[in-house]
Amino acid sequence: MAHPKSTFIRPLPGEALPIHNRPDEWKIEQGLSGGKLPILDQTGSETRIIAPQKWPDVVKDEAAIKAVGDPEKLFKRELEGWKGYVEWEDYPEKKNKARRILAAQNFPPNPEFQMGPIPDSNPVLPGTHWKMWHHAVGGELTDVPEDSWATVLREKHPEMLHLLQFPYNGEPPKRLVTDKAVTPNSLHFVRNHGGIPLIDKQKFYFNLDGLVANPRSFTLDDIMDEAKFPRVKKVVTMQCSGTRRIEQISLYAGQGDEVPQAPWAEGAIGTAEYVGISLKKVIKACGGLLEGAKHLELYGAETYFKDNDVMNYVVSVPWSKVKANEVLLCWEMNGEPLPAIHGFPLRVMVLGYIGARSVKWLYRIKAIENPSLAPVQSKEYLYFNQQTGKYNQKPTDGIQIQEMPVSSAIMSPWTKQVVFHNGTIHCKGWAYSGGGRWPERIELSADGGFNWYAVPNSSMSPKHKWTWRTWEFDLPCDVEGWVEIVCRCWDNSLNTQPLTVRAAWNWGLHVTSSAHRISVYSVNKSHARTKEKLQRFVEMDSPLAPLTWPEEFPTQSWEEYKQFWKDNDPRDVDD
Amino acid sequence: MAHPKSTFIRPLPGEALPIHNRPDEWKIEQGLSGGKLPILDQTGSETRIIAPQKWPDVVKDEAAIKAVGDPEKLFKRELEGWKGYVEWEDYPEKKNKARRILAAQNFPPNPEFQMGPIPDSNPVLPGTHWKMWHHAVGGELTDVPEDSWATVLREKHPEMLHLLQFPYNGEPPKRLVTDKAVTPNSLHFVRNHGGIPLIDKQKFYFNLDGLVANPRSFTLDDIMDEAKFPRVKKVVTMQCSGTRRIEQISLYAGQGDEVPQAPWAEGAIGTAEYVGISLKKVIKACGGLLEGAKHLELYGAETYFKDNDVMNYVVSVPWSKVKANEVLLCWEMNGEPLPAIHGFPLRVMVLGYIGARSVKWLYRIKAIENPSLAPVQSKEYLYFNQQTGKYNQKPTDGIQIQEMPVSSAIMSPWTKQVVFHNGTIHCKGWAYSGGGRWPERIELSADGGFNWYAVPNSSMSPKHKWTWRTWEFDLPCDVEGWVEIVCRCWDNSLNTQPLTVRAAWNWGLHVTSSAHRISVYSVNKSHARTKEKLQRFVEMDSPLAPLTWPEEFPTQSWEEYKQFWKDNDPRDVDD
């Protein structure tokens, strides 16, 4: 990338001139292949160039791996009837063995998806590392990536957009996100952090331990006993803190791991009716909490990886949230048993929190003093200040993301779309606020956020404490050309959204809560000239789309052209 | 793209579920493959979907083409010693014959480069249509595309970024744009509108006719006669009206022809010392203009195409510009004869106008009453209002682009680049104003255009009436993370630049004169924590670049983590 010192040698006539710069240099210079850009180090007396990492060859110390032992024995199924479940948290020595296996080899890099072009494929990203890590540890984990994908294909709608194949992350296409106010199970987004355990309902139980008076375990039959636990039925909207992350990625690249930072669009939100019981009652059934207990740690049976450490999926919620009956243990989703991909047979539903706290395949609840130190809770899902990033971040800089702030999104039209209309553009979308707040007003702007129209109440779905509202609106738009349609919501606490992505951009690319902006090319047929010109496209059989394809006919006669410059000032003055 | 009516059929266990949506649907929904988006037609009672043009099969009516005649005879070299020159303007019947050939066939589409990804190649774009059109017409045009590329390789620097292979459009890479205040010939940008005629200097002459007292022709010897024509030597900056077009394209797609709308970066500007004479003196040598003559039409020997019409490259300049001695006829560039690619043996240099008016391979000058009706002058290089575009534009809507407005650009660092620094980021660039105005002040902002620092005069190259100024500056920047560096110029008339691309976006994607903005990831090593963390990357042998690759080590010890939350408010409150 440094200015080459080579002399410019003029070749002999007819001889091809060698091109010295990289074929893709123009794109690199324009930030269109940003992953290939070197760092400029201006901290010394001369600017130094630090080239991007060259990936080392894949190396594997077979002897060191073999010395660890037989994976089939070391990492076996923890419980009969729990396919894909390996217990890690109870066995530090087992964790250590898996760590030795991972540390004895390296893995090829994940594909760059932020600074390079996102692939034209579905699944969009493969989940390279996570598949390899499962296969490398082996034992009960060996078949997990393939089993999980089979579950995706069995349980999810054929129209799902598969963002990440493994661990499975998928969302419905825009046209289906707000198609129904309650999302069908097959179309509900899925954001898994590991493989999908396949659990035999008859063999299922979970433990409640830690700082409780009487630790014990519960089967499904136990918690379904309505004499002991009042049953709760609730329509709940769940949102991933990664929803709309693609907007942050498109502005600035951030932390680039495939799994923690999957490039979600606006579909990582879904609404379903759940049946279950309040976790508070289960704790009561254990005699209540002991002195000092202030948080509940929740354990999921899937395997999670972080910095060569292998573990189960563990997060925590504060006791205050449980005490308010806002943490449920659920077994039914939209009138059906939970799908395997959504946590069968039992999952947590933390109302108004990010989806990551609603642990699936729940097998343990532990009462503890402080928020969990498990890395998903302590080191990920952190909301950093804009000045925090790769070269200076510490986990204590981040706000732990629990409740989601107010947000909204436009589901139609789509950004970059051309819309022919008669003076109003028909828009549809959703709005949501976490923590039990709800959308009170939804506003749209066709001028980038200068003037705002309110969506009438009659065009919004009914309001409820824990759910989104879907909406439709005919947005007045006189102007033609590229317009910026912006949507924002005000919740019942009068919280509203930051107006720009930059105002809320953060290194972990979480919580894209800024007003949703799309660029639409407005063609207003109520303007006489536009109407006439559209007619001419039809007469001339000239393609209307794509926008970039030019008209294939003269757009003005010479007669009209010359008359115009007679009637008006000269086109180019000369005196 | 319409919501499919098909029922969702759950496959048998183990059976793969067919995916119904397009593999690239996610990108289409996100506007990342905008060229594939259908139009939404909301002008009727139901929304109608208008799919993008499907390209018809290539068809060719061989009989109709054959009936036109033998191209070798019809479209032969106009003048001995003028390879690649076919005269069209004098022969309406010949134009008509070429038109019949082009109309008897169709051509595959140019690649989409605005709404699809720009290719990772150099040349970036091939010039599909223009090569095919030359080959289709045949005769003297047959070898022009290949001859022209050979000239590129012979005359231009091996580091040139070839934006468009034919007609050749190329610019130097950023590191060489402002490397010298005077651009070496081999690195000067080239924006050709057709092939490169190879003209024998001995056989060269041009005509001056139209509304002049005594029409006549001139050889090179004639105009090099210092007794008759005082010689002019001038350092001149020439700028293409497409300079920095990539910024408009990146915001919104516009007219998508490869040739009129090539995706230039910041290098379509160059400065050279020219030797020639004033056109005013040549007109005087013809006895002056006749009554009514107010414009001079300039003819270049290359072949131009528009809507199946074949023609020479023709534009015009007003007499007032010529009268002011600001239109030169030049044969020397930086002390050498003009390179073939820059118009050998004679080109026009219109000082302070867009490059398109500085006709190369000049063979005719015609005095006329009104601005030229040739399409390059009348239908292209027009500056439209933002509401004008494909579905409503008329040439009379556009301002004819002659003088360039004040502009500037940052050549280092590059957008998306990570910069390690000690509190100031070293920046370099250029500034220019058309029409004989010059940069008086250059300002930089590291906060998106809120606060501005002026580049001291001592860090700018000297000012001259017709040239740019290059500059360097250590821009104070305390903050870390993504910063927006913005550059703007104030010229001697106190004109300055619009602050955003949107404010000056136009359908033809011309004159990107808005303040130049780049996103840079600032890493300020004068901050103790950052210095310490960079040291840790080195110790851990963890890659510094690319930015998106996460740290491979824990960024904080558990001890420090726990101590922080003891010393501070709890991470997650529970009461």
PDB file of C-alpha atoms in Angstrom, chain B residues 44-244:
ATOM      1  CA  GLY B  44     -54.176   1.984  -8.778  1.00  0.00           C
ATOM      2  CA  SER B  45     -56.626   0.458  -6.338  1.00  0.00           C
ATOM      3  CA  GLU B  46     -54.147  -2.333  -5.526  1.00  0.00           C
ATOM      4  CA  THR B  47     -50.381  -2.195  -5.306  1.00  0.00           C
ATOM      5  CA  ARG B  48     -48.896  -3.581  -8.478  1.00  0.00           C
ATOM      6  CA  ILE B  49     -45.365  -4.978  -8.770  1.00  0.00           C
ATOM      7  CA  ILE B  50     -43.324  -3.996 -11.825  1.00  0.00           C
ATOM      8  CA  ALA B  51     -40.355  -6.324 -12.103  1.00  0.00           C
ATOM      9  CA  PRO B  52     -37.018  -5.113 -13.484  1.00  0.00           C
ATOM     10  CA  GLN B  53     -36.492  -5.505 -17.205  1.00  0.00           C
ATOM     11  CA  LYS B  54     -35.629  -9.010 -18.296  1.00  0.00           C
ATOM     12  CA  TRP B  55     -33.051  -8.620 -21.002  1.00  0.00           C
ATOM     13  CA  PRO B  56     -34.242  -9.905 -24.345  1.00  0.00           C
ATOM     14  CA  ASP B  57     -32.098 -12.338 -26.276  1.00  0.00           C
ATOM     15  CA  VAL B  58     -29.537 -10.716 -28.476  1.00  0.00           C
ATOM     16  CA  VAL B  59     -31.064 -10.420 -31.953  1.00  0.00           C
ATOM     17  CA  LYS B  60     -29.434  -9.293 -35.170  1.00  0.00           C
ATOM     18  CA  ASP B  61     -31.120  -8.794 -38.513  1.00  0.00           C
ATOM     19  CA  GLU B  62     -28.219  -9.885 -40.702  1.00  0.00           C
ATOM     20  CA  ALA B  63     -30.114  -9.221 -43.931  1.00  0.00           C
ATOM     21  CA  ALA B  64     -30.972  -5.651 -42.934  1.00  0.00           C
ATOM     22  CA  ILE B  65     -27.369  -5.033 -41.952  1.00  0.00           C
ATOM     23  CA  LYS B  66     -26.052  -6.499 -45.167  1.00  0.00           C
ATOM     24  CA  ALA B  67     -28.494  -4.348 -47.161  1.00  0.00           C
ATOM     25  CA  VAL B  68     -26.830  -1.204 -45.788  1.00  0.00           C
ATOM     26  CA  GLY B  69     -23.652  -1.944 -47.678  1.00  0.00           C
ATOM     27  CA  ASP B  70     -19.972  -2.690 -47.131  1.00  0.00           C
ATOM     28  CA  PRO B  71     -18.695  -0.988 -43.960  1.00  0.00           C
ATOM     29  CA  GLU B  72     -15.147  -0.921 -45.306  1.00  0.00           C
ATOM     30  CA  LYS B  73     -16.363   1.413 -48.032  1.00  0.00           C
ATOM     31  CA  LEU B  74     -19.097   3.256 -46.167  1.00  0.00           C
ATOM     32  CA  PHE B  75     -17.184   4.050 -42.967  1.00  0.00           C
ATOM     33  CA  LYS B  76     -13.682   4.527 -44.184  1.00  0.00           C
ATOM     34  CA  ARG B  77     -10.860   6.650 -42.847  1.00  0.00           C
ATOM     35  CA  GLU B  78     -11.702  10.280 -43.626  1.00  0.00           C
ATOM     36  CA  LEU B  79      -8.162  11.540 -44.064  1.00  0.00           C
ATOM     37  CA  GLU B  80      -4.866   9.903 -44.848  1.00  0.00           C
ATOM     38  CA  GLY B  81      -2.729   9.784 -41.690  1.00  0.00           C
ATOM     39  CA  TRP B  82      -5.752  10.026 -39.375  1.00  0.00           C
ATOM     40  CA  LYS B  83      -6.176   6.460 -38.090  1.00  0.00           C
ATOM     41  CA  GLY B  84      -9.527   5.892 -36.407  1.00  0.00           C
ATOM     42  CA  TYR B  85     -11.122   9.118 -37.666  1.00  0.00           C
ATOM     43  CA  VAL B  86     -14.443   8.811 -39.467  1.00  0.00           C
ATOM     44  CA  GLU B  87     -16.196  12.048 -40.371  1.00  0.00           C
ATOM     45  CA  TRP B  88     -19.913  11.963 -39.583  1.00  0.00           C
ATOM     46  CA  GLU B  89     -21.093  15.558 -39.269  1.00  0.00           C
ATOM     47  CA  ASP B  90     -20.586  16.351 -42.962  1.00  0.00           C
ATOM     48  CA  TYR B  91     -22.431  13.228 -44.173  1.00  0.00           C
ATOM     49  CA  PRO B  92     -26.051  12.862 -42.959  1.00  0.00           C
ATOM     50  CA  GLU B  93     -26.554   9.884 -45.274  1.00  0.00           C
ATOM     51  CA  LYS B  94     -23.590   8.067 -43.726  1.00  0.00           C
ATOM     52  CA  LYS B  95     -24.992   8.715 -40.251  1.00  0.00           C
ATOM     53  CA  ASN B  96     -28.260   7.258 -41.404  1.00  0.00           C
ATOM     54  CA  LYS B  97     -26.577   4.099 -42.672  1.00  0.00           C
ATOM     55  CA  ALA B  98     -24.755   3.552 -39.385  1.00  0.00           C
ATOM     56  CA  ARG B  99     -28.017   4.130 -37.566  1.00  0.00           C
ATOM     57  CA  ARG B 100     -29.707   1.423 -39.666  1.00  0.00           C
ATOM     58  CA  ILE B 101     -26.988  -1.039 -38.712  1.00  0.00           C
ATOM     59  CA  LEU B 102     -27.321  -0.307 -34.990  1.00  0.00           C
ATOM     60  CA  ALA B 103     -31.122  -0.354 -35.113  1.00  0.00           C
ATOM     61  CA  ALA B 104     -31.092  -3.777 -36.804  1.00  0.00           C
ATOM     62  CA  GLN B 105     -29.720  -5.451 -33.671  1.00  0.00           C
ATOM     63  CA  ASN B 106     -29.734  -5.197 -29.921  1.00  0.00           C
ATOM     64  CA  PHE B 107     -26.924  -5.466 -27.408  1.00  0.00           C
ATOM     65  CA  PRO B 108     -26.604  -7.109 -24.007  1.00  0.00           C
ATOM     66  CA  PRO B 109     -26.951  -4.701 -21.088  1.00  0.00           C
ATOM     67  CA  ASN B 110     -24.057  -2.877 -19.500  1.00  0.00           C
ATOM     68  CA  PRO B 111     -23.275  -4.326 -16.096  1.00  0.00           C
ATOM     69  CA  GLU B 112     -25.159  -2.680 -13.233  1.00  0.00           C
ATOM     70  CA  PHE B 113     -22.531  -0.811 -11.229  1.00  0.00           C
ATOM     71  CA  GLN B 114     -24.572   1.504  -9.045  1.00  0.00           C
ATOM     72  CA  MET B 115     -27.063  -0.756  -7.310  1.00  0.00           C
ATOM     73  CA  GLY B 116     -25.021  -3.908  -7.554  1.00  0.00           C
ATOM     74  CA  PRO B 117     -21.524  -4.315  -6.200  1.00  0.00           C
ATOM     75  CA  ILE B 118     -18.767  -2.612  -8.174  1.00  0.00           C
ATOM     76  CA  PRO B 119     -16.398  -5.301  -9.502  1.00  0.00           C
ATOM     77  CA  ASP B 120     -13.042  -6.065  -7.828  1.00  0.00           C
ATOM     78  CA  SER B 121     -11.132  -5.508 -11.038  1.00  0.00           C
ATOM     79  CA  ASN B 122      -8.930  -3.052 -12.877  1.00  0.00           C
ATOM     80  CA  PRO B 123     -10.332  -1.970 -15.340  1.00  0.00           C
ATOM     81  CA  VAL B 124     -13.353  -1.630 -13.106  1.00  0.00           C
ATOM     82  CA  LEU B 125     -15.903  -1.478 -15.947  1.00  0.00           C
ATOM     83  CA  PRO B 126     -15.446  -2.880 -19.462  1.00  0.00           C
ATOM     84  CA  GLY B 127     -17.391  -0.447 -21.667  1.00  0.00           C
ATOM     85  CA  THR B 128     -19.431  -3.269 -23.112  1.00  0.00           C
ATOM     86  CA  HIS B 129     -21.728  -1.218 -25.320  1.00  0.00           C
ATOM     87  CA  TRP B 130     -19.166   1.123 -26.771  1.00  0.00           C
ATOM     88  CA  LYS B 131     -16.863  -1.677 -27.828  1.00  0.00           C
ATOM     89  CA  MET B 132     -19.793  -3.494 -29.424  1.00  0.00           C
ATOM     90  CA  TRP B 133     -21.070  -0.403 -31.189  1.00  0.00           C
ATOM     91  CA  HIS B 134     -17.663   0.262 -32.744  1.00  0.00           C
ATOM     92  CA  HIS B 135     -17.394  -3.338 -33.877  1.00  0.00           C
ATOM     93  CA  ALA B 136     -20.995  -3.347 -35.164  1.00  0.00           C
ATOM     94  CA  VAL B 137     -20.534  -0.268 -37.343  1.00  0.00           C
ATOM     95  CA  GLY B 138     -17.193  -1.627 -38.527  1.00  0.00           C
ATOM     96  CA  GLY B 139     -15.038  -0.087 -41.241  1.00  0.00           C
ATOM     97  CA  GLU B 140     -12.439   2.293 -39.811  1.00  0.00           C
ATOM     98  CA  LEU B 141     -14.011   1.894 -36.341  1.00  0.00           C
ATOM     99  CA  THR B 142     -13.322  -1.847 -36.168  1.00  0.00           C
ATOM    100  CA  ASP B 143      -9.905  -1.697 -34.508  1.00  0.00           C
ATOM    101  CA  VAL B 144     -10.508   1.431 -32.445  1.00  0.00           C
ATOM    102  CA  PRO B 145     -11.283  -0.208 -29.078  1.00  0.00           C
ATOM    103  CA  GLU B 146      -8.203  -2.433 -29.215  1.00  0.00           C
ATOM    104  CA  ASP B 147      -5.927   0.322 -30.579  1.00  0.00           C
ATOM    105  CA  SER B 148      -7.097   2.657 -27.854  1.00  0.00           C
ATOM    106  CA  TRP B 149      -6.349   0.193 -25.069  1.00  0.00           C
ATOM    107  CA  ALA B 150      -2.881  -0.338 -26.526  1.00  0.00           C
ATOM    108  CA  THR B 151      -2.386   3.439 -26.336  1.00  0.00           C
ATOM    109  CA  VAL B 152      -3.470   3.423 -22.697  1.00  0.00           C
ATOM    110  CA  LEU B 153      -0.917   0.769 -21.849  1.00  0.00           C
ATOM    111  CA  ARG B 154       1.775   2.609 -23.789  1.00  0.00           C
ATOM    112  CA  GLU B 155       1.165   6.082 -22.431  1.00  0.00           C
ATOM    113  CA  LYS B 156      -0.234   5.781 -18.935  1.00  0.00           C
ATOM    114  CA  HIS B 157       1.424   4.930 -15.631  1.00  0.00           C
ATOM    115  CA  PRO B 158       1.195   1.289 -14.501  1.00  0.00           C
ATOM    116  CA  GLU B 159      -0.488   2.442 -11.289  1.00  0.00           C
ATOM    117  CA  MET B 160      -3.471   4.072 -13.018  1.00  0.00           C
ATOM    118  CA  LEU B 161      -6.918   3.015 -11.885  1.00  0.00           C
ATOM    119  CA  HIS B 162      -8.771   2.139 -15.054  1.00  0.00           C
ATOM    120  CA  LEU B 163     -12.387   2.966 -14.345  1.00  0.00           C
ATOM    121  CA  LEU B 164     -13.650   2.233 -17.806  1.00  0.00           C
ATOM    122  CA  GLN B 165     -11.627   0.357 -20.368  1.00  0.00           C
ATOM    123  CA  PHE B 166     -13.313   1.818 -23.451  1.00  0.00           C
ATOM    124  CA  PRO B 167     -13.811   4.703 -24.027  1.00  0.00           C
ATOM    125  CA  TYR B 168     -10.849   5.006 -21.712  1.00  0.00           C
ATOM    126  CA  ASN B 169     -11.510   6.647 -18.348  1.00  0.00           C
ATOM    127  CA  GLY B 170      -8.740   6.433 -15.793  1.00  0.00           C
ATOM    128  CA  GLU B 171      -7.410   8.263 -12.765  1.00  0.00           C
ATOM    129  CA  PRO B 172      -4.306   7.993 -10.596  1.00  0.00           C
ATOM    130  CA  PRO B 173      -4.531   6.192  -7.254  1.00  0.00           C
ATOM    131  CA  LYS B 174      -5.058   8.478  -4.264  1.00  0.00           C
ATOM    132  CA  ARG B 175      -1.463   8.370  -3.113  1.00  0.00           C
ATOM    133  CA  LEU B 176      -0.355   9.842  -6.466  1.00  0.00           C
ATOM    134  CA  VAL B 177      -3.122  12.405  -7.098  1.00  0.00           C
ATOM    135  CA  THR B 178      -1.522  15.154  -5.019  1.00  0.00           C
ATOM    136  CA  ASP B 179       1.957  13.697  -4.873  1.00  0.00           C
ATOM    137  CA  LYS B 180       3.155  16.590  -7.041  1.00  0.00           C
ATOM    138  CA  ALA B 181       1.501  19.985  -7.541  1.00  0.00           C
ATOM    139  CA  VAL B 182       1.971  19.446 -11.298  1.00  0.00           C
ATOM    140  CA  THR B 183       0.708  16.049 -12.437  1.00  0.00           C
ATOM    141  CA  PRO B 184       3.057  13.949 -14.606  1.00  0.00           C
ATOM    142  CA  ASN B 185       1.495  13.237 -18.009  1.00  0.00           C
ATOM    143  CA  SER B 186       1.439   9.507 -17.398  1.00  0.00           C
ATOM    144  CA  LEU B 187      -0.622  10.059 -14.235  1.00  0.00           C
ATOM    145  CA  HIS B 188      -2.985  12.772 -15.508  1.00  0.00           C
ATOM    146  CA  PHE B 189      -6.570  11.559 -15.517  1.00  0.00           C
ATOM    147  CA  VAL B 190      -8.136  10.703 -18.868  1.00  0.00           C
ATOM    148  CA  ARG B 191     -11.835  10.947 -19.628  1.00  0.00           C
ATOM    149  CA  ASN B 192     -12.335   9.969 -23.227  1.00  0.00           C
ATOM    150  CA  HIS B 193     -15.731   9.866 -24.916  1.00  0.00           C
ATOM    151  CA  GLY B 194     -14.671   7.624 -27.774  1.00  0.00           C
ATOM    152  CA  GLY B 195     -11.634   5.911 -29.216  1.00  0.00           C
ATOM    153  CA  ILE B 196      -8.218   7.502 -29.575  1.00  0.00           C
ATOM    154  CA  PRO B 197      -7.490   8.642 -33.153  1.00  0.00           C
ATOM    155  CA  LEU B 198      -3.814   8.208 -34.054  1.00  0.00           C
ATOM    156  CA  ILE B 199      -2.961  11.255 -36.140  1.00  0.00           C
ATOM    157  CA  ASP B 200       0.124  11.867 -38.231  1.00  0.00           C
ATOM    158  CA  LYS B 201       1.371  15.310 -37.242  1.00  0.00           C
ATOM    159  CA  GLN B 202       2.465  16.031 -40.817  1.00  0.00           C
ATOM    160  CA  LYS B 203      -1.041  15.371 -42.123  1.00  0.00           C
ATOM    161  CA  PHE B 204      -2.750  17.411 -39.473  1.00  0.00           C
ATOM    162  CA  TYR B 205      -4.855  20.518 -40.065  1.00  0.00           C
ATOM    163  CA  PHE B 206      -8.082  21.960 -38.717  1.00  0.00           C
ATOM    164  CA  ASN B 207     -10.779  24.158 -40.227  1.00  0.00           C
ATOM    165  CA  LEU B 208     -12.343  27.307 -38.865  1.00  0.00           C
ATOM    166  CA  ASP B 209     -15.691  28.013 -40.514  1.00  0.00           C
ATOM    167  CA  GLY B 210     -19.284  29.021 -39.856  1.00  0.00           C
ATOM    168  CA  LEU B 211     -20.000  32.648 -39.062  1.00  0.00           C
ATOM    169  CA  VAL B 212     -16.477  33.971 -39.652  1.00  0.00           C
ATOM    170  CA  ALA B 213     -15.424  36.478 -42.296  1.00  0.00           C
ATOM    171  CA  ASN B 214     -12.842  34.227 -44.013  1.00  0.00           C
ATOM    172  CA  PRO B 215     -13.164  30.518 -43.292  1.00  0.00           C
ATOM    173  CA  ARG B 216      -9.855  28.716 -43.675  1.00  0.00           C
ATOM    174  CA  SER B 217      -7.754  25.842 -42.462  1.00  0.00           C
ATOM    175  CA  PHE B 218      -4.624  25.834 -40.308  1.00  0.00           C
ATOM    176  CA  THR B 219      -1.737  23.420 -40.090  1.00  0.00           C
ATOM    177  CA  LEU B 220       0.381  23.011 -36.973  1.00  0.00           C
ATOM    178  CA  ASP B 221       3.099  25.042 -38.662  1.00  0.00           C
ATOM    179  CA  ASP B 222       0.609  27.844 -39.205  1.00  0.00           C
ATOM    180  CA  ILE B 223      -0.367  28.150 -35.559  1.00  0.00           C
ATOM    181  CA  MET B 224       3.147  27.566 -34.250  1.00  0.00           C
ATOM    182  CA  ASP B 225       4.316  30.626 -36.173  1.00  0.00           C
ATOM    183  CA  GLU B 226       5.169  32.987 -33.344  1.00  0.00           C
ATOM    184  CA  ALA B 227       5.210  35.924 -35.702  1.00  0.00           C
ATOM    185  CA  LYS B 228       1.477  35.418 -36.237  1.00  0.00           C
ATOM    186  CA  PHE B 229       0.306  33.935 -32.939  1.00  0.00           C
ATOM    187  CA  PRO B 230       1.773  34.878 -29.568  1.00  0.00           C
ATOM    188  CA  ARG B 231       2.590  31.713 -27.699  1.00  0.00           C
ATOM    189  CA  VAL B 232       0.932  31.076 -24.338  1.00  0.00           C
ATOM    190  CA  LYS B 233       2.373  28.873 -21.571  1.00  0.00           C
ATOM    191  CA  LYS B 234       0.051  28.204 -18.649  1.00  0.00           C
ATOM    192  CA  VAL B 235      -0.268  25.841 -15.716  1.00  0.00           C
ATOM    193  CA  VAL B 236      -3.867  24.720 -15.754  1.00  0.00           C
ATOM    194  CA  THR B 237      -5.919  22.427 -13.558  1.00  0.00           C
ATOM    195  CA  MET B 238      -8.538  20.487 -15.475  1.00  0.00           C
ATOM    196  CA  GLN B 239     -11.395  18.779 -13.727  1.00  0.00           C
ATOM    197  CA  CYS B 240     -13.991  16.359 -15.005  1.00  0.00           C
ATOM    198  CA  SER B 241     -17.555  17.167 -13.949  1.00  0.00           C
ATOM    199  CA  GLY B 242     -17.711  13.529 -12.827  1.00  0.00           C
ATOM    200  CA  THR B 243     -14.971  13.939 -10.187  1.00  0.00           C
ATOM    201  CA  ARG B 244     -16.016  12.297  -6.901  1.00  0.00           C
TER     202      ARG B 244
END
